[in-house]
Tab-separated table of C-alpha atoms (C1' of nucleotides) in Angstrom:
chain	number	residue	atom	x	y	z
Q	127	UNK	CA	-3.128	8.143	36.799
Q	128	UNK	CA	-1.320	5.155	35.622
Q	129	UNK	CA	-0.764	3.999	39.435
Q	130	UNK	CA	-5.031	5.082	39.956
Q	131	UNK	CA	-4.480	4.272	43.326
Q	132	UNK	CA	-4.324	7.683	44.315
Q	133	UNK	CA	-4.708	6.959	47.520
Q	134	UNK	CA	-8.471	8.143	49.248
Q	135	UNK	CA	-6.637	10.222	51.670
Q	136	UNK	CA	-5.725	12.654	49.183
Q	137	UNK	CA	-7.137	16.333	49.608
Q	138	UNK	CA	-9.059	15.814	46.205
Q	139	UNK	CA	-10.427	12.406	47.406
Q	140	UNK	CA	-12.068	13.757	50.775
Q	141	UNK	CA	-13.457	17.082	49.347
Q	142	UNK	CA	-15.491	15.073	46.738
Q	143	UNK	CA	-16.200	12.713	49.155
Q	144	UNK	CA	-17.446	15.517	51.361
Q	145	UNK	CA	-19.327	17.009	48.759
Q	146	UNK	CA	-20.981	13.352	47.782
Q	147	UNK	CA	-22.167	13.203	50.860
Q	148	UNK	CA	-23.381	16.416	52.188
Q	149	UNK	CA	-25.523	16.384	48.376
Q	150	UNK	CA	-27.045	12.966	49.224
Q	151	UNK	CA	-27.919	13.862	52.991
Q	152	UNK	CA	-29.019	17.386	51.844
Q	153	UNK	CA	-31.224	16.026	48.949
Q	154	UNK	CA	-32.522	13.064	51.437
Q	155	UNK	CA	-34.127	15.527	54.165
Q	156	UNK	CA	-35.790	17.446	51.275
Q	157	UNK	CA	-36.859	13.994	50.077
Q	158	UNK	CA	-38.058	12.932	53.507
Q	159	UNK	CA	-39.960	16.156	54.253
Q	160	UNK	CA	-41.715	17.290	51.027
Q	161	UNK	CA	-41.523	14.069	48.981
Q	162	UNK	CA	-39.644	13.136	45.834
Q	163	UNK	CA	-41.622	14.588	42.692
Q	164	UNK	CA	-41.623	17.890	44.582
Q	165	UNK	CA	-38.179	18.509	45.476
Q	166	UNK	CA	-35.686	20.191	42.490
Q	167	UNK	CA	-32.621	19.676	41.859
Q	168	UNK	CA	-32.071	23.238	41.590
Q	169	UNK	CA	-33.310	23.467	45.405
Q	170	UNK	CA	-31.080	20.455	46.016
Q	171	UNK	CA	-28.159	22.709	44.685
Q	172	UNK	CA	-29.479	25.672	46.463
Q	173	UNK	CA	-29.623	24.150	50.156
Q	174	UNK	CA	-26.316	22.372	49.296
Q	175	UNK	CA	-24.640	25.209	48.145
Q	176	UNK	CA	-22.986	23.925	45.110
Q	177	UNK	CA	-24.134	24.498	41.024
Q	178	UNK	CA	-26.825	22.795	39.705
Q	179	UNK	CA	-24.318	20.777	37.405
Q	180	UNK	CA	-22.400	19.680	40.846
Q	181	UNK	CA	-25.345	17.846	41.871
Q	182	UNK	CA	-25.538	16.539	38.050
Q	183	UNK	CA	-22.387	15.198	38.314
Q	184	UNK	CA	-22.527	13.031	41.132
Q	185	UNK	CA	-25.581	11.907	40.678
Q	186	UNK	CA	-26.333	11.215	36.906
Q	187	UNK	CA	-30.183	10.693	37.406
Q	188	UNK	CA	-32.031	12.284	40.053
Q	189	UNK	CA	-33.156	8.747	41.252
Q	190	UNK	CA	-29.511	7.599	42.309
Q	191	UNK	CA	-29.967	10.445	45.239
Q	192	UNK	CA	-32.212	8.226	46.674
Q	193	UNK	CA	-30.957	4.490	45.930
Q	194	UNK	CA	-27.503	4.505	46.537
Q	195	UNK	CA	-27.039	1.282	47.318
Q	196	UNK	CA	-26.748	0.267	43.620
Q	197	UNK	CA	-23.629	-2.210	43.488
Q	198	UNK	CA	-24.160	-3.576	46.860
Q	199	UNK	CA	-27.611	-4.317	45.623
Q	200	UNK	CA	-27.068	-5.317	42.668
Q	201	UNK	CA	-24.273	-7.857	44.097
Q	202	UNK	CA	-25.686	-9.655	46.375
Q	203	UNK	CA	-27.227	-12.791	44.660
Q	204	UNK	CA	-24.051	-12.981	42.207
Q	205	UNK	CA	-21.761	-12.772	45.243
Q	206	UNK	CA	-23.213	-15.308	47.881
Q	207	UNK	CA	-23.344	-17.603	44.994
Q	208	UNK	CA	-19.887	-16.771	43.869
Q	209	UNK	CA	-18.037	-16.998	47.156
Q	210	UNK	CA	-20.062	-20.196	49.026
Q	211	UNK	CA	-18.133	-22.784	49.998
Q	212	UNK	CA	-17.404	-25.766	47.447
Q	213	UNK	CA	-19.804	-28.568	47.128
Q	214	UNK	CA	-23.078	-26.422	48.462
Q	215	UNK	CA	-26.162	-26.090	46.248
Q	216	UNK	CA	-27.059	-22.460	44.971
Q	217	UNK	CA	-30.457	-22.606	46.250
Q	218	UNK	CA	-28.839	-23.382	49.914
Q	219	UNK	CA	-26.120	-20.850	49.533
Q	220	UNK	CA	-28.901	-18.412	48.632
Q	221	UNK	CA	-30.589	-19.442	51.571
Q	222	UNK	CA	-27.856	-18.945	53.662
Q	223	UNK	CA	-26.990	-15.660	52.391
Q	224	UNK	CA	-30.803	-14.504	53.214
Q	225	UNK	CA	-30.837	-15.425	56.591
Q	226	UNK	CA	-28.052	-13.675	57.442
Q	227	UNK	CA	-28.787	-10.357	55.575
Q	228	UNK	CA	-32.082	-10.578	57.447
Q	229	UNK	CA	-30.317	-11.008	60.829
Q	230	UNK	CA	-27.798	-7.854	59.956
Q	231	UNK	CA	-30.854	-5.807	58.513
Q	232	UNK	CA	-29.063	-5.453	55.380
Q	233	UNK	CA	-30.608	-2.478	53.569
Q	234	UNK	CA	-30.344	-4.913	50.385
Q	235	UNK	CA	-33.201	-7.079	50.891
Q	236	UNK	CA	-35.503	-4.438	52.238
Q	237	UNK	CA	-34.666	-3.091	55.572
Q	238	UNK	CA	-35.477	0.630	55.412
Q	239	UNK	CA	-36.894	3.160	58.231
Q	240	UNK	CA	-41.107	3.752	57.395
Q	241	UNK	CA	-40.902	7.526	55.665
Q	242	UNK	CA	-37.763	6.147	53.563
Q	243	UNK	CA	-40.411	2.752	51.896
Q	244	UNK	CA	-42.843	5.154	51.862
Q	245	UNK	CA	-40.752	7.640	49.752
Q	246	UNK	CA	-39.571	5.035	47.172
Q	247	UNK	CA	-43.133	3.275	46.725
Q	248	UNK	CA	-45.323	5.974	46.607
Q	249	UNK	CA	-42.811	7.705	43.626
Q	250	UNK	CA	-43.526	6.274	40.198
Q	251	UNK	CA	-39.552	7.144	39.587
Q	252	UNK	CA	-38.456	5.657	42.248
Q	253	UNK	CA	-40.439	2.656	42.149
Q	254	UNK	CA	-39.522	2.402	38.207
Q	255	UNK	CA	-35.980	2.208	38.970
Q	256	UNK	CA	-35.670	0.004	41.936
Q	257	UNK	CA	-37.402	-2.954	39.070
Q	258	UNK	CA	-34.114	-1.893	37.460
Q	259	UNK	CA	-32.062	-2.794	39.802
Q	260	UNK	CA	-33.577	-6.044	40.488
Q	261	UNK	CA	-33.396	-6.623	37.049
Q	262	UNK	CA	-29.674	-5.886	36.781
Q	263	UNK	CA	-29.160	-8.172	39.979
Q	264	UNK	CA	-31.093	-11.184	38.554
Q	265	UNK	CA	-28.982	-10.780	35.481
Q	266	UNK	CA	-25.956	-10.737	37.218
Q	267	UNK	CA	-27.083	-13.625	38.694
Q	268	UNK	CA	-27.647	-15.416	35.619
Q	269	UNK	CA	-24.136	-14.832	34.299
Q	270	UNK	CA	-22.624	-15.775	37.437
Q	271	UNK	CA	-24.415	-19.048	37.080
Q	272	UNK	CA	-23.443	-19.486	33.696
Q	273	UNK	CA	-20.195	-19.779	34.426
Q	274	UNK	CA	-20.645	-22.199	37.165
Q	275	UNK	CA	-19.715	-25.489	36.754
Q	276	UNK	CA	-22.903	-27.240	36.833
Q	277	UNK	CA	-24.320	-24.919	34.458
Q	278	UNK	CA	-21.934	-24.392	31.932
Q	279	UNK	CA	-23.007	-23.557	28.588
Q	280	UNK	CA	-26.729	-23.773	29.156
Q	281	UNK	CA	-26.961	-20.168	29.155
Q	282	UNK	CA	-31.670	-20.203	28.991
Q	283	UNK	CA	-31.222	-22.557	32.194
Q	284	UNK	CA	-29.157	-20.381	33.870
Q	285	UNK	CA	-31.271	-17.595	33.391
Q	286	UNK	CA	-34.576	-19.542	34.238
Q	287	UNK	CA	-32.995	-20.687	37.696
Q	288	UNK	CA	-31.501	-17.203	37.948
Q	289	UNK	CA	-35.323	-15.448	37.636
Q	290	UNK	CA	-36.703	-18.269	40.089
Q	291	UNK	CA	-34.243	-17.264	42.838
Q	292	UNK	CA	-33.794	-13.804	42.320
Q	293	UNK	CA	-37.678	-13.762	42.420
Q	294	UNK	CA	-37.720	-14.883	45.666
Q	295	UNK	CA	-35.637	-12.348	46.419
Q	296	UNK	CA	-37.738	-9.769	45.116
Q	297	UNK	CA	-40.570	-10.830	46.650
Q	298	UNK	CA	-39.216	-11.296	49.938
Q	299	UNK	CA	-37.986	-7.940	49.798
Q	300	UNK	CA	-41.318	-6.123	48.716
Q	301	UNK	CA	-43.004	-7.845	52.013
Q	302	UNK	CA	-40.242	-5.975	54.177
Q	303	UNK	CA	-41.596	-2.840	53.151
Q	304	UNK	CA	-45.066	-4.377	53.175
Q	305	UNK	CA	-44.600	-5.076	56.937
Q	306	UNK	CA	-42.727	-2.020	57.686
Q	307	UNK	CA	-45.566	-0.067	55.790
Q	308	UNK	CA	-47.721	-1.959	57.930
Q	309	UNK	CA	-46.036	-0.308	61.244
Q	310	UNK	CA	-44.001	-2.981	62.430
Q	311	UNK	CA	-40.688	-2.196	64.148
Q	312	UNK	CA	-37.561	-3.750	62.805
Q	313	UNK	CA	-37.727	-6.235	65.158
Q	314	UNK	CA	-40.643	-8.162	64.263
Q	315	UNK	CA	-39.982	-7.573	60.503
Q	316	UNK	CA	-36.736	-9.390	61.064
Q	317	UNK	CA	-38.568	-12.648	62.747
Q	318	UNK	CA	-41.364	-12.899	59.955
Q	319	UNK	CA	-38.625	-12.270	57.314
Q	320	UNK	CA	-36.884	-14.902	58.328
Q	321	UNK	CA	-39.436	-17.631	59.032
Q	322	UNK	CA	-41.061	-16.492	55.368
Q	323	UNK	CA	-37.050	-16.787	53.573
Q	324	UNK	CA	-37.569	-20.402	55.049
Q	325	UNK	CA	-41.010	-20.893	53.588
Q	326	UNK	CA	-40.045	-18.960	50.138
Q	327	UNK	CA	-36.921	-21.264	49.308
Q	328	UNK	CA	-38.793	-24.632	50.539
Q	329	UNK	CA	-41.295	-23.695	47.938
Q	330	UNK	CA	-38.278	-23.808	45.280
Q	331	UNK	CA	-36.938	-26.410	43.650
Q	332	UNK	CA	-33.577	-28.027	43.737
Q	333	UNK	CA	-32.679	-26.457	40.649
Q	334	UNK	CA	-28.890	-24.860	39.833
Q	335	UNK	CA	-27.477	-28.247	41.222
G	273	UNK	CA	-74.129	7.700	29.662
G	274	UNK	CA	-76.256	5.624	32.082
G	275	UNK	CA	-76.603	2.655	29.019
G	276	UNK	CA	-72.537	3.268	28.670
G	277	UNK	CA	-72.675	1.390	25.729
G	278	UNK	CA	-73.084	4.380	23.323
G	279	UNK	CA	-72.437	2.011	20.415
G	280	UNK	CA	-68.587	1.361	19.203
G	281	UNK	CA	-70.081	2.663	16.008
G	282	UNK	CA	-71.405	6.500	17.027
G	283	UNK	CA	-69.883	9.098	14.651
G	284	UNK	CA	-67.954	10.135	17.735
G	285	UNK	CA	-66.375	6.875	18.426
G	286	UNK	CA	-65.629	6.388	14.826
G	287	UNK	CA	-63.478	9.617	14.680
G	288	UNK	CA	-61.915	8.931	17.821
G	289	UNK	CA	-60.347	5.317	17.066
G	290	UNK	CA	-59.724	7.061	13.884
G	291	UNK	CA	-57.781	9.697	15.381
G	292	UNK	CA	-55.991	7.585	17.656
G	293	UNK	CA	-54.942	5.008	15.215
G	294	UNK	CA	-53.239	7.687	13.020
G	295	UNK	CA	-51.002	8.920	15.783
G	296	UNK	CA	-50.332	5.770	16.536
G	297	UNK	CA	-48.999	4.658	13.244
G	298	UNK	CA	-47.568	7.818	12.475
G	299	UNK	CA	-45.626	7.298	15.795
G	300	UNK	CA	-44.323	3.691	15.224
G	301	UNK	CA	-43.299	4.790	11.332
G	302	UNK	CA	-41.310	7.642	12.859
G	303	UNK	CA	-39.979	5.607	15.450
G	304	UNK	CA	-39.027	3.050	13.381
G	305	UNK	CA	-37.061	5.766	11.012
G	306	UNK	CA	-35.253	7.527	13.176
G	307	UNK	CA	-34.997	5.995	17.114
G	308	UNK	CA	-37.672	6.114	19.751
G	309	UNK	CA	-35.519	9.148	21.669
G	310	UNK	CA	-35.025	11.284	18.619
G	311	UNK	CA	-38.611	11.759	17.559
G	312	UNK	CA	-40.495	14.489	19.762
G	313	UNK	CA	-44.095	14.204	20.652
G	314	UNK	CA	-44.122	17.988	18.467
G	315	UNK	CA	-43.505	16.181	15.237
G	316	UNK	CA	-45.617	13.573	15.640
G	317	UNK	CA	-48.459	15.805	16.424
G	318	UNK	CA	-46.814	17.847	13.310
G	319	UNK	CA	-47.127	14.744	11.411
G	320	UNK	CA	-50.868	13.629	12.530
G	321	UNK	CA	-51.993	17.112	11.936
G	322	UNK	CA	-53.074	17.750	15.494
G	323	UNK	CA	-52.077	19.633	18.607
G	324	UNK	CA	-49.571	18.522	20.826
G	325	UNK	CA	-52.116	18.191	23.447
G	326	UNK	CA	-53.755	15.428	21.560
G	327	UNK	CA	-51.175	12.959	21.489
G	328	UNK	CA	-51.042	13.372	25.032
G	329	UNK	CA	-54.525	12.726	25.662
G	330	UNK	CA	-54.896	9.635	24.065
G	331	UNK	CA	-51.164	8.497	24.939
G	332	UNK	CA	-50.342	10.210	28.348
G	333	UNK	CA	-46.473	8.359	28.031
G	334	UNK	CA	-45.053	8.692	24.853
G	335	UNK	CA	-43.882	5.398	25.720
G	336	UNK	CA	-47.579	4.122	25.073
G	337	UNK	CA	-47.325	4.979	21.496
G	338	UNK	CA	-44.710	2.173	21.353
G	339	UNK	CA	-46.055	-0.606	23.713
G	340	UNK	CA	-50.375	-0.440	23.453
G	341	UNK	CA	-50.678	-4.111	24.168
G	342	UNK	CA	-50.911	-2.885	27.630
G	343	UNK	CA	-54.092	-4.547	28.623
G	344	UNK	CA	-53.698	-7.947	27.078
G	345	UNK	CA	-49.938	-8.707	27.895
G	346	UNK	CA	-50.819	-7.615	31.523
G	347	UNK	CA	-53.761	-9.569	31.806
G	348	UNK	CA	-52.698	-12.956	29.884
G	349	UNK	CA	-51.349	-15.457	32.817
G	350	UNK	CA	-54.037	-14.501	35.521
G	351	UNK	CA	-56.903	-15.134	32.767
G	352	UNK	CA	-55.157	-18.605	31.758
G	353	UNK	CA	-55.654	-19.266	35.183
G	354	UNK	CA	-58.585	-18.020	35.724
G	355	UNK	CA	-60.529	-19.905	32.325
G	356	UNK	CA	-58.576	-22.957	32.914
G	357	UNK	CA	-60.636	-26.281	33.229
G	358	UNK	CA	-62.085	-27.296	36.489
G	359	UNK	CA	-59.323	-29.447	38.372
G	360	UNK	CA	-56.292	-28.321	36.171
G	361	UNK	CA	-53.475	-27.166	37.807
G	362	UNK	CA	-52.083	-23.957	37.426
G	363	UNK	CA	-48.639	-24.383	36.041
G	364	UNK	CA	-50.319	-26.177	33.594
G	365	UNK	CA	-52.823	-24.230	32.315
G	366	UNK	CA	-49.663	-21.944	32.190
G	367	UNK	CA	-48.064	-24.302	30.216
G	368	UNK	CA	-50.674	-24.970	27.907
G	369	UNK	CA	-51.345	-20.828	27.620
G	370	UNK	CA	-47.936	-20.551	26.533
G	371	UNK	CA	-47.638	-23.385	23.697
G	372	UNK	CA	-50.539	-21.857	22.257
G	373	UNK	CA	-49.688	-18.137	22.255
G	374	UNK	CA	-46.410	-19.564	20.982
G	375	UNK	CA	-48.402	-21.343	18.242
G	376	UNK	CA	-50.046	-18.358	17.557
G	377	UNK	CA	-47.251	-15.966	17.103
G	378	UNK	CA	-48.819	-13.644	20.238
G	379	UNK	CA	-46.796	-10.377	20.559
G	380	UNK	CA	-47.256	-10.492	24.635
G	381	UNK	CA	-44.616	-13.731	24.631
G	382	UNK	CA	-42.454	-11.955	22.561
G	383	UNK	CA	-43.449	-12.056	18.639
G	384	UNK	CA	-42.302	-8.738	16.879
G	385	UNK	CA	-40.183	-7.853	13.708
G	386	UNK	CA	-36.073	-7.669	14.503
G	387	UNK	CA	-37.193	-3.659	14.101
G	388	UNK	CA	-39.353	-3.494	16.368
G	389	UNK	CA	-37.446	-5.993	18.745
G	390	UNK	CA	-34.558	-3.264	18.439
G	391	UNK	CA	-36.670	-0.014	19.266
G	392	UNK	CA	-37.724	-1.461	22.454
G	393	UNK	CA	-34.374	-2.970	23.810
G	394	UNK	CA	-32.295	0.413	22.828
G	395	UNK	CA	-34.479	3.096	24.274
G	396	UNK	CA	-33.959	3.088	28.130
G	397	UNK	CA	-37.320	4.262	28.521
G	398	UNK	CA	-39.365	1.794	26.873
G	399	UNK	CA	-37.196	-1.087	27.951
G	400	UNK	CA	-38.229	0.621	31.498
G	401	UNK	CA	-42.158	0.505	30.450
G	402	UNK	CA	-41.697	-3.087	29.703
G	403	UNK	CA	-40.145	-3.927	32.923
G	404	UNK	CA	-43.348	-2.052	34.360
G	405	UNK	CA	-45.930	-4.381	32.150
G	406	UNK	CA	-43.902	-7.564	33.445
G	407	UNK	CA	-44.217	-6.659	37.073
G	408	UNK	CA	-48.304	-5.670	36.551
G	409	UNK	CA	-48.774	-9.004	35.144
G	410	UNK	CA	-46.604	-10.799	38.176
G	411	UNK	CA	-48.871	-8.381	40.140
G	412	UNK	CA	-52.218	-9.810	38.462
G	413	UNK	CA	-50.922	-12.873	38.317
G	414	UNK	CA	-50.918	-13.038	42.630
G	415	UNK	CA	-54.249	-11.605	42.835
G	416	UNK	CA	-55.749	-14.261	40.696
G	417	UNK	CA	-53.741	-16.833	42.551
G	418	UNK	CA	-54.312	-15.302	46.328
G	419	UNK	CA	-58.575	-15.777	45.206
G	420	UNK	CA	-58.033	-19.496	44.038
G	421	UNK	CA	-59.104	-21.978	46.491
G	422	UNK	CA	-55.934	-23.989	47.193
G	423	UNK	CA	-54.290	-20.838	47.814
G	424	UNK	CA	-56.595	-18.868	49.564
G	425	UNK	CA	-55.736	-16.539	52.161
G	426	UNK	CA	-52.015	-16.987	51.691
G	427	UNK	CA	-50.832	-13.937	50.228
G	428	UNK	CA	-47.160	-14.494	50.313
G	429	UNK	CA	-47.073	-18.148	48.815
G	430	UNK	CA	-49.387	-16.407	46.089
G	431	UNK	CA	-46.803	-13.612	45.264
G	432	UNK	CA	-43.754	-16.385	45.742
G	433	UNK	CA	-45.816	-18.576	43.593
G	434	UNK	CA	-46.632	-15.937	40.797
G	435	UNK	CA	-42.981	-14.517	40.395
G	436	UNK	CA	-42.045	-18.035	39.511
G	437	UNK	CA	-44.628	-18.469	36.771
G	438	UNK	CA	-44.159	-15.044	35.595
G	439	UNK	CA	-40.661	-14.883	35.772
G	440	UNK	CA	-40.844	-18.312	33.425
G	441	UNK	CA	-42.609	-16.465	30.983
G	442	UNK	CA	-40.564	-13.225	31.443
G	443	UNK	CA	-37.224	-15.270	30.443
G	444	UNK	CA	-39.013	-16.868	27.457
G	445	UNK	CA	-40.139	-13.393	26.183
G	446	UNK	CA	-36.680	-12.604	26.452
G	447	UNK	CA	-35.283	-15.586	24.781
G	448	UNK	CA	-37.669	-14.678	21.860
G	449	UNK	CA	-36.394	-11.226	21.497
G	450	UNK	CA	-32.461	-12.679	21.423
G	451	UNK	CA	-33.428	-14.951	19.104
G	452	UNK	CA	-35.191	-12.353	17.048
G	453	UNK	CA	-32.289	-10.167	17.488
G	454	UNK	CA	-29.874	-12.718	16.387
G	455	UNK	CA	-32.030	-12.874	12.814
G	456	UNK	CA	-33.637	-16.144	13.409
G	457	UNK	CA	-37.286	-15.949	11.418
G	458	UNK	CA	-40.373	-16.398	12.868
G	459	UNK	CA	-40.952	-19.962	12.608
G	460	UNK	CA	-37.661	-20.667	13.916
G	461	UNK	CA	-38.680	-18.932	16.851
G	462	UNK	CA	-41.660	-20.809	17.399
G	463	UNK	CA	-39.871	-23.508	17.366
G	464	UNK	CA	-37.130	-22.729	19.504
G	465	UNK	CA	-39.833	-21.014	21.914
G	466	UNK	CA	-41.811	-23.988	22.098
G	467	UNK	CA	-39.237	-26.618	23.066
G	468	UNK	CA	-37.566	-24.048	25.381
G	469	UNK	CA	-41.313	-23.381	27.268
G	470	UNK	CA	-41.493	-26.893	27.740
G	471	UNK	CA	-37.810	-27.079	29.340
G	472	UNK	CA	-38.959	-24.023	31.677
G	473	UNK	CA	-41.802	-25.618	32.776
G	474	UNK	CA	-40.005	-29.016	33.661
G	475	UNK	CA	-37.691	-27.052	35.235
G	476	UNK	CA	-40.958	-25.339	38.220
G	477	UNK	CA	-41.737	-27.187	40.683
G	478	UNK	CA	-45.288	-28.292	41.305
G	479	UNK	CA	-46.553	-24.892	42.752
G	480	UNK	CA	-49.604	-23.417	43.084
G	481	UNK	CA	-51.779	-26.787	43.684
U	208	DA	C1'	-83.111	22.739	17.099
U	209	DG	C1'	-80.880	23.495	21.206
U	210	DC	C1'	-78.298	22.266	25.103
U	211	DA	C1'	-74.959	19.513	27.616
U	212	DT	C1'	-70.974	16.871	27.037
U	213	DA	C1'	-66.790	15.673	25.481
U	214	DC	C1'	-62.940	16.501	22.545
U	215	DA	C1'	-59.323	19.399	20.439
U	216	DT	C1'	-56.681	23.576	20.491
U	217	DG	C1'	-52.988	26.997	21.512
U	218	DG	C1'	-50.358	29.069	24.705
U	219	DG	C1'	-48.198	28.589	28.417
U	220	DT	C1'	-45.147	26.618	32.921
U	221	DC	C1'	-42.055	23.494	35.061
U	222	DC	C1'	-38.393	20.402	35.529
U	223	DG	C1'	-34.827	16.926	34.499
U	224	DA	C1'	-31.206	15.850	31.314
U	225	DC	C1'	-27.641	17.525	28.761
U	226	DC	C1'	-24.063	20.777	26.741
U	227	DT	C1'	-20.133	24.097	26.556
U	228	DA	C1'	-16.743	27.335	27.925
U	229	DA	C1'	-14.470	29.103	31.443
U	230	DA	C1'	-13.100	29.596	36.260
U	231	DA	C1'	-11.439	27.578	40.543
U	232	DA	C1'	-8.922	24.237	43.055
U	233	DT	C1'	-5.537	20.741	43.541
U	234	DA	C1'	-1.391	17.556	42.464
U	235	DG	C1'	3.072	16.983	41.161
U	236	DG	C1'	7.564	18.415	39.131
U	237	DC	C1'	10.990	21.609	39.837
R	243	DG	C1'	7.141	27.744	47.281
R	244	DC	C1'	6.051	28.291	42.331
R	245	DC	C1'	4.246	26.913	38.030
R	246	DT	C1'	1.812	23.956	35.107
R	247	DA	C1'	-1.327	20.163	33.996
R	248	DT	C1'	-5.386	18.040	35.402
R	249	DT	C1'	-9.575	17.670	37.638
R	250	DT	C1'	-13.618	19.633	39.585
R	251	DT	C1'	-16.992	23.179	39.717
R	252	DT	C1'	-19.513	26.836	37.821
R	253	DA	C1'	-22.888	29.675	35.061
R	254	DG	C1'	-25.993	30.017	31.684
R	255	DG	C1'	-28.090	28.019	28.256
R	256	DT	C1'	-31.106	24.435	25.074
R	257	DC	C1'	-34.278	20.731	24.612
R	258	DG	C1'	-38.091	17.754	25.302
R	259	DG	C1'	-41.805	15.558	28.072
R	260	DA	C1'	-45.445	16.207	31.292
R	261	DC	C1'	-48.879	19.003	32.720
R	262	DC	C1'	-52.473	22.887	33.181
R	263	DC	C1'	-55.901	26.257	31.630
R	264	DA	C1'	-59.345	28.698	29.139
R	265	DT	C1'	-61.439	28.628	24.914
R	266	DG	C1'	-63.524	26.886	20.854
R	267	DT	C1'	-65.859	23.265	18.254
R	268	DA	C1'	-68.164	19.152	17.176
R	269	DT	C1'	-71.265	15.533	18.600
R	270	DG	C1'	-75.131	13.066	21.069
R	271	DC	C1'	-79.452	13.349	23.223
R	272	DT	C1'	-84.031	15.037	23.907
DNA sequence: AGCATACATGGGTCCGACCTAAAAATAGGC
DNA sequence: GCCTATTTTTAGGTCGGACCCATGTATGCT
């Protein structure tokens, strides 16, 4: 309690681990095969063998069975900018941070199998609460740039630049699942991605620095 | 039917804007009472002195009882672009849209009483619906810029383009609801608003021409 | 005036979100 | 190893929003 650290190895720790996990892969096959709206999470419970509350409990909103990437996600942008390397630009750190997410595949900025974009765009749920997370990210990008240096106390700037950025962002990552909609293999999404990262933060300006 | 137009002022029309109008304030008065989450849909049709049903048919989200500026706020950048003078450029006819609504007090940059202001920001759900208007209007925003000439045909640098505008505008509606927030009257506003739309502005590069 | 259309009604279903009390499982002291 | 405190899980329920249907009623058109 006081020392939290109670170790992850702990019997407790792994069963609800367990139990995490075999909910979210459970819930994702129903997801994949009949579609989001038309899954319950009473069948979720069902196939996963656990109360209906169980499910509840892990997963506050039905949504976060789905996009469990959240903090990761939400991260990103606040973290690349947070950790770069003294002396280099936002924009370029940004940049940076892009090109390699895009040469790991990084789930965060849109890498996703076809049937998995297709889930998440085609429900209005879904769809409604990925904008939230790319709200919460360009916020936490905002405050992170607040506190920078450079921006210090301008708190409207830092949430203009923050928007301009994390908008490239977002629009970079709604043409990965354009392209993957489109049928392209991972592959070639990667190679347009990065050659239109190049093309989206040219088109900024040198603002943050 | 064929001639649509079946007059604004038939009896049936009459009773219908009637109608909706009534729900509609009774809606925003109960709203404003008692918190957007802890008024059902059943007491306002209680209230209006109809069936359930017919709140739901003319508002199919009870969030549209709250936000039924729908059409305008989605549809305000890509008509400034698209009425803007021969030759202009688009970030300025942006800039100039946004002094004026500005000067006019519009509600779709952000004019509302602290009450309303309030409602919107501390119901999950309508804060969600707003998120949804913003990203429609990014949305029309692209499609207006993808059909101008200078842009023609390049679809991404449309949508990289538009979620820099919109995302300009999208900070300064927020500004205006911290400022309303933080009990700052309405001309205040506008004249916080209108030196901070100019500072947003400066801050965009030339895009879009 | 009469008929087609469109609107409103009441009665229902379904599901996600939430609550509470109690049961089951585990951790830690002894 | 046992006992107790804590955490996790369970069962069964309420509530409200979204939706559907058949029916009834009012309006517009000819």
């Amino acid at each position: 309690m006081l020392a939290g650290v109670t170790i992850d190895g702990s019997l407790r720790e792994r069963k609800k681990r367990q139990t995490r996990q075999s909910i979210s892969d459970i819930a994702t096959r129903l997801f994949l095969e009949r579609g989001y709206e038309r899954v319950t999470i009473a069948e979720i419970a069902a196939a996963a063998g656990v109360a209906k509350m169980t499910v509840t409990n892990y997963f506050p909103r039905k949504e976060d069975l789905v996009l469990d990437i959240a903090e990761e996600f939400v991260a990103l942008l606040a973290r690349a900018v947070a950790e770069r390397p003294a002396g280099e630009p936002v924009r370029d750190a940004l940049r940076r941070r892009y090109a390699e997410a895009v040469a790991r595949r990084e789930a965060a900025v849109g890498f996703a199998g076809e049937p998995f974009v297709r889930l998440v765009e085609d429900s209005p749920a879904l769809a409604a609460r990925l904008r939230e997370l790319f709200d919460l990210r360009e916020r936490a990008l905002a405050a992170q740039l607040a506190a920078e240096p450079a921006t210090a106390g301008d708190d409207l700037t830092a949430r203009l630049v923050a928007a301009q950025l994390a908008g490239a962002y977002r629009v970079l990552f709604a043409e990965a699942f354009r392209l993957i909609r489109a049928g392209h293999d991972e592959e070639q999404v990667a190679g347009i991605l990065a050659e239109a990262g190049a093309r989206a933060f040219d088109l900024l300006a040198t603002a943050g620095d």
